[in-house]
Amino acid sequence: MSALDENPQPTGTLALQTLAMPRDTNPQGDVFAGWLMSQMDLAGAILAQSIARGRVTTVAVGSMVFLRPVPVGSTVSCYAEALEVGRSSIRTMVEVWLTRVDSGEQVKVTEGEFVFVAIDDSGRTRPLP
């Protein structure tokens, strides 16, 4: 994983943006890591589907480090970029940034590598267009 705080601006294309709601948090009001990973998976899939021009499935997730908690009410933005496109697979990097409600400041929360494979209607691997 790259040094997470070296790049103060998001990398990639904004693929998904949502609001951290109370149902997604622990008793202290911070978002669960699993919920955040789910949003990242969705963001990576949105990018991968556009490249694959169809259905994809997640086949691998790389390591992640969470830099700071995400408080309820934060705007969560997932930025995705394709790192590598193979015969049937797409390796993506997804960064998560939050926008602080009180100041509007954007801060990086985490990043992770997600690998997707293009599949057909039967769920079998298919080549990318």
PDB file of C-alpha atoms in Angstrom:
ATOM      1  CA  MET A   1       0.000   0.000   0.000  1.00  0.00           C
ATOM      2  CA  SER A   2       1.250   3.484  -0.778  1.00  0.00           C
ATOM      3  CA  ALA A   3       1.827   6.065   1.921  1.00  0.00           C
ATOM      4  CA  LEU A   4      -1.755   7.127   2.458  1.00  0.00           C
ATOM      5  CA  ASP A   5      -1.121  10.736   3.442  1.00  0.00           C
ATOM      6  CA  GLU A   6       1.367  11.591   0.659  1.00  0.00           C
ATOM      7  CA  ASN A   7      -1.330  12.625  -1.810  1.00  0.00           C
ATOM      8  CA  PRO A   8      -3.674  15.222  -0.316  1.00  0.00           C
ATOM      9  CA  GLN A   9      -6.124  15.034  -3.272  1.00  0.00           C
ATOM     10  CA  PRO A  10      -8.339  12.141  -4.357  1.00  0.00           C
ATOM     11  CA  THR A  11      -6.997   9.941  -7.146  1.00  0.00           C
ATOM     12  CA  GLY A  12      -9.328   8.477  -9.734  1.00  0.00           C
ATOM     13  CA  THR A  13     -12.900   9.252 -10.696  1.00  0.00           C
ATOM     14  CA  LEU A  14     -15.700   9.863  -8.232  1.00  0.00           C
ATOM     15  CA  ALA A  15     -17.612   6.571  -8.515  1.00  0.00           C
ATOM     16  CA  LEU A  16     -19.904   6.699  -5.487  1.00  0.00           C
ATOM     17  CA  GLN A  17     -20.933   9.230  -2.885  1.00  0.00           C
ATOM     18  CA  THR A  18     -23.167   8.631   0.112  1.00  0.00           C
ATOM     19  CA  LEU A  19     -23.979   9.867   3.581  1.00  0.00           C
ATOM     20  CA  ALA A  20     -22.872   8.032   6.744  1.00  0.00           C
ATOM     21  CA  MET A  21     -26.148   7.315   8.532  1.00  0.00           C
ATOM     22  CA  PRO A  22     -26.810   6.287  12.170  1.00  0.00           C
ATOM     23  CA  ARG A  23     -27.777   2.711  11.188  1.00  0.00           C
ATOM     24  CA  ASP A  24     -24.236   2.243   9.769  1.00  0.00           C
ATOM     25  CA  THR A  25     -22.429   3.206  12.981  1.00  0.00           C
ATOM     26  CA  ASN A  26     -21.276   1.788  16.281  1.00  0.00           C
ATOM     27  CA  PRO A  27     -22.542   3.165  19.629  1.00  0.00           C
ATOM     28  CA  GLN A  28     -19.879   5.925  19.505  1.00  0.00           C
ATOM     29  CA  GLY A  29     -21.289   7.221  16.193  1.00  0.00           C
ATOM     30  CA  ASP A  30     -18.460   6.037  13.926  1.00  0.00           C
ATOM     31  CA  VAL A  31     -19.090   4.037  10.756  1.00  0.00           C
ATOM     32  CA  PHE A  32     -18.370   0.289  10.791  1.00  0.00           C
ATOM     33  CA  ALA A  33     -15.351  -0.722   8.686  1.00  0.00           C
ATOM     34  CA  GLY A  34     -17.437  -3.420   6.972  1.00  0.00           C
ATOM     35  CA  TRP A  35     -19.935  -0.835   5.766  1.00  0.00           C
ATOM     36  CA  LEU A  36     -17.091   1.254   4.378  1.00  0.00           C
ATOM     37  CA  MET A  37     -15.604  -1.781   2.590  1.00  0.00           C
ATOM     38  CA  SER A  38     -19.019  -2.479   1.078  1.00  0.00           C
ATOM     39  CA  GLN A  39     -19.170   1.052  -0.338  1.00  0.00           C
ATOM     40  CA  MET A  40     -15.672   0.605  -1.769  1.00  0.00           C
ATOM     41  CA  ASP A  41     -16.681  -2.674  -3.398  1.00  0.00           C
ATOM     42  CA  LEU A  42     -19.681  -0.957  -4.996  1.00  0.00           C
ATOM     43  CA  ALA A  43     -17.520   1.912  -6.269  1.00  0.00           C
ATOM     44  CA  GLY A  44     -14.969  -0.468  -7.780  1.00  0.00           C
ATOM     45  CA  ALA A  45     -17.759  -2.510  -9.360  1.00  0.00           C
ATOM     46  CA  ILE A  46     -19.274   0.594 -10.969  1.00  0.00           C
ATOM     47  CA  LEU A  47     -15.943   1.326 -12.660  1.00  0.00           C
ATOM     48  CA  ALA A  48     -15.326  -2.331 -13.574  1.00  0.00           C
ATOM     49  CA  GLN A  49     -18.809  -2.723 -15.091  1.00  0.00           C
ATOM     50  CA  SER A  50     -18.250   0.289 -17.315  1.00  0.00           C
ATOM     51  CA  ILE A  51     -14.980  -1.215 -18.565  1.00  0.00           C
ATOM     52  CA  ALA A  52     -16.454  -4.722 -18.923  1.00  0.00           C
ATOM     53  CA  ARG A  53     -19.677  -3.397 -20.467  1.00  0.00           C
ATOM     54  CA  GLY A  54     -21.603  -5.850 -18.360  1.00  0.00           C
ATOM     55  CA  ARG A  55     -21.681  -7.999 -15.282  1.00  0.00           C
ATOM     56  CA  VAL A  56     -18.637  -8.356 -13.008  1.00  0.00           C
ATOM     57  CA  THR A  57     -17.918 -10.033  -9.704  1.00  0.00           C
ATOM     58  CA  THR A  58     -15.377  -9.289  -6.990  1.00  0.00           C
ATOM     59  CA  VAL A  59     -12.648 -11.941  -6.793  1.00  0.00           C
ATOM     60  CA  ALA A  60     -10.068 -10.326  -4.484  1.00  0.00           C
ATOM     61  CA  VAL A  61      -9.600  -7.457  -2.057  1.00  0.00           C
ATOM     62  CA  GLY A  62      -6.151  -6.226  -1.036  1.00  0.00           C
ATOM     63  CA  SER A  63      -5.092  -5.043   2.392  1.00  0.00           C
ATOM     64  CA  MET A  64      -6.494  -1.840   3.829  1.00  0.00           C
ATOM     65  CA  VAL A  65      -5.488   0.534   6.594  1.00  0.00           C
ATOM     66  CA  PHE A  66      -8.084   2.801   8.147  1.00  0.00           C
ATOM     67  CA  LEU A  67      -6.532   6.173   8.961  1.00  0.00           C
ATOM     68  CA  ARG A  68      -9.348   7.742  10.949  1.00  0.00           C
ATOM     69  CA  PRO A  69     -12.903   7.078  12.052  1.00  0.00           C
ATOM     70  CA  VAL A  70     -15.806   8.219   9.876  1.00  0.00           C
ATOM     71  CA  PRO A  71     -18.365  10.030  12.034  1.00  0.00           C
ATOM     72  CA  VAL A  72     -22.083   9.830  11.369  1.00  0.00           C
ATOM     73  CA  GLY A  73     -23.275  12.575   9.065  1.00  0.00           C
ATOM     74  CA  SER A  74     -20.078  12.670   7.001  1.00  0.00           C
ATOM     75  CA  THR A  75     -20.260  12.661   3.238  1.00  0.00           C
ATOM     76  CA  VAL A  76     -18.334   9.566   2.108  1.00  0.00           C
ATOM     77  CA  SER A  77     -16.815   9.738  -1.386  1.00  0.00           C
ATOM     78  CA  CYS A  78     -15.261   6.739  -3.146  1.00  0.00           C
ATOM     79  CA  TYR A  79     -12.844   7.422  -5.990  1.00  0.00           C
ATOM     80  CA  ALA A  80     -11.870   4.542  -8.290  1.00  0.00           C
ATOM     81  CA  GLU A  81      -9.240   4.051 -10.959  1.00  0.00           C
ATOM     82  CA  ALA A  82      -8.321   1.060 -13.095  1.00  0.00           C
ATOM     83  CA  LEU A  83      -4.767  -0.065 -12.372  1.00  0.00           C
ATOM     84  CA  GLU A  84      -4.686  -2.982 -14.792  1.00  0.00           C
ATOM     85  CA  VAL A  85      -7.049  -4.487 -17.344  1.00  0.00           C
ATOM     86  CA  GLY A  86      -6.405  -8.092 -18.323  1.00  0.00           C
ATOM     87  CA  ARG A  87      -8.169 -10.592 -20.551  1.00  0.00           C
ATOM     88  CA  SER A  88     -11.129 -10.956 -18.182  1.00  0.00           C
ATOM     89  CA  SER A  89     -10.063  -9.130 -15.013  1.00  0.00           C
ATOM     90  CA  ILE A  90      -9.891  -5.538 -13.883  1.00  0.00           C
ATOM     91  CA  ARG A  91      -7.677  -4.466 -10.982  1.00  0.00           C
ATOM     92  CA  THR A  92      -8.855  -1.236  -9.353  1.00  0.00           C
ATOM     93  CA  MET A  93      -7.727   1.083  -6.592  1.00  0.00           C
ATOM     94  CA  VAL A  94     -10.489   2.654  -4.529  1.00  0.00           C
ATOM     95  CA  GLU A  95      -9.841   5.598  -2.218  1.00  0.00           C
ATOM     96  CA  VAL A  96     -12.316   6.789   0.393  1.00  0.00           C
ATOM     97  CA  TRP A  97     -12.471  10.423   1.389  1.00  0.00           C
ATOM     98  CA  LEU A  98     -14.849  12.046   3.812  1.00  0.00           C
ATOM     99  CA  THR A  99     -16.055  15.591   3.918  1.00  0.00           C
ATOM    100  CA  ARG A 100     -16.287  16.961   7.436  1.00  0.00           C
ATOM    101  CA  VAL A 101     -19.723  18.393   8.163  1.00  0.00           C
ATOM    102  CA  ASP A 102     -18.458  21.272  10.301  1.00  0.00           C
ATOM    103  CA  SER A 103     -15.636  22.547   8.070  1.00  0.00           C
ATOM    104  CA  GLY A 104     -16.166  21.096   4.587  1.00  0.00           C
ATOM    105  CA  GLU A 105     -12.584  19.780   4.744  1.00  0.00           C
ATOM    106  CA  GLN A 106     -11.866  16.599   2.731  1.00  0.00           C
ATOM    107  CA  VAL A 107      -9.695  13.968   4.415  1.00  0.00           C
ATOM    108  CA  LYS A 108      -8.567  10.559   3.226  1.00  0.00           C
ATOM    109  CA  VAL A 109      -9.918   7.619   5.220  1.00  0.00           C
ATOM    110  CA  THR A 110      -8.535   4.547   3.444  1.00  0.00           C
ATOM    111  CA  GLU A 111      -7.673   2.940   0.137  1.00  0.00           C
ATOM    112  CA  GLY A 112      -7.834  -0.607  -1.116  1.00  0.00           C
ATOM    113  CA  GLU A 113      -7.275  -2.720  -4.181  1.00  0.00           C
ATOM    114  CA  PHE A 114     -10.282  -4.582  -5.563  1.00  0.00           C
ATOM    115  CA  VAL A 115     -10.087  -7.119  -8.395  1.00  0.00           C
ATOM    116  CA  PHE A 116     -13.119  -7.904 -10.526  1.00  0.00           C
ATOM    117  CA  VAL A 117     -13.730 -10.500 -13.224  1.00  0.00           C
ATOM    118  CA  ALA A 118     -16.184 -10.107 -16.085  1.00  0.00           C
ATOM    119  CA  ILE A 119     -18.837 -12.841 -16.076  1.00  0.00           C
ATOM    120  CA  ASP A 120     -21.619 -13.900 -18.410  1.00  0.00           C
ATOM    121  CA  ASP A 121     -25.263 -14.556 -17.547  1.00  0.00           C
ATOM    122  CA  SER A 122     -24.338 -18.045 -16.324  1.00  0.00           C
ATOM    123  CA  GLY A 123     -21.737 -16.677 -13.921  1.00  0.00           C
ATOM    124  CA  ARG A 124     -18.787 -17.932 -16.005  1.00  0.00           C
ATOM    125  CA  THR A 125     -15.710 -15.854 -16.705  1.00  0.00           C
ATOM    126  CA  ARG A 126     -15.882 -14.073 -20.035  1.00  0.00           C
ATOM    127  CA  PRO A 127     -13.345 -11.990 -21.967  1.00  0.00           C
ATOM    128  CA  LEU A 128     -13.480  -8.218 -21.755  1.00  0.00           C
ATOM    129  CA  PRO A 129     -14.590  -6.366 -24.888  1.00  0.00           C
TER     130      PRO A 129
END
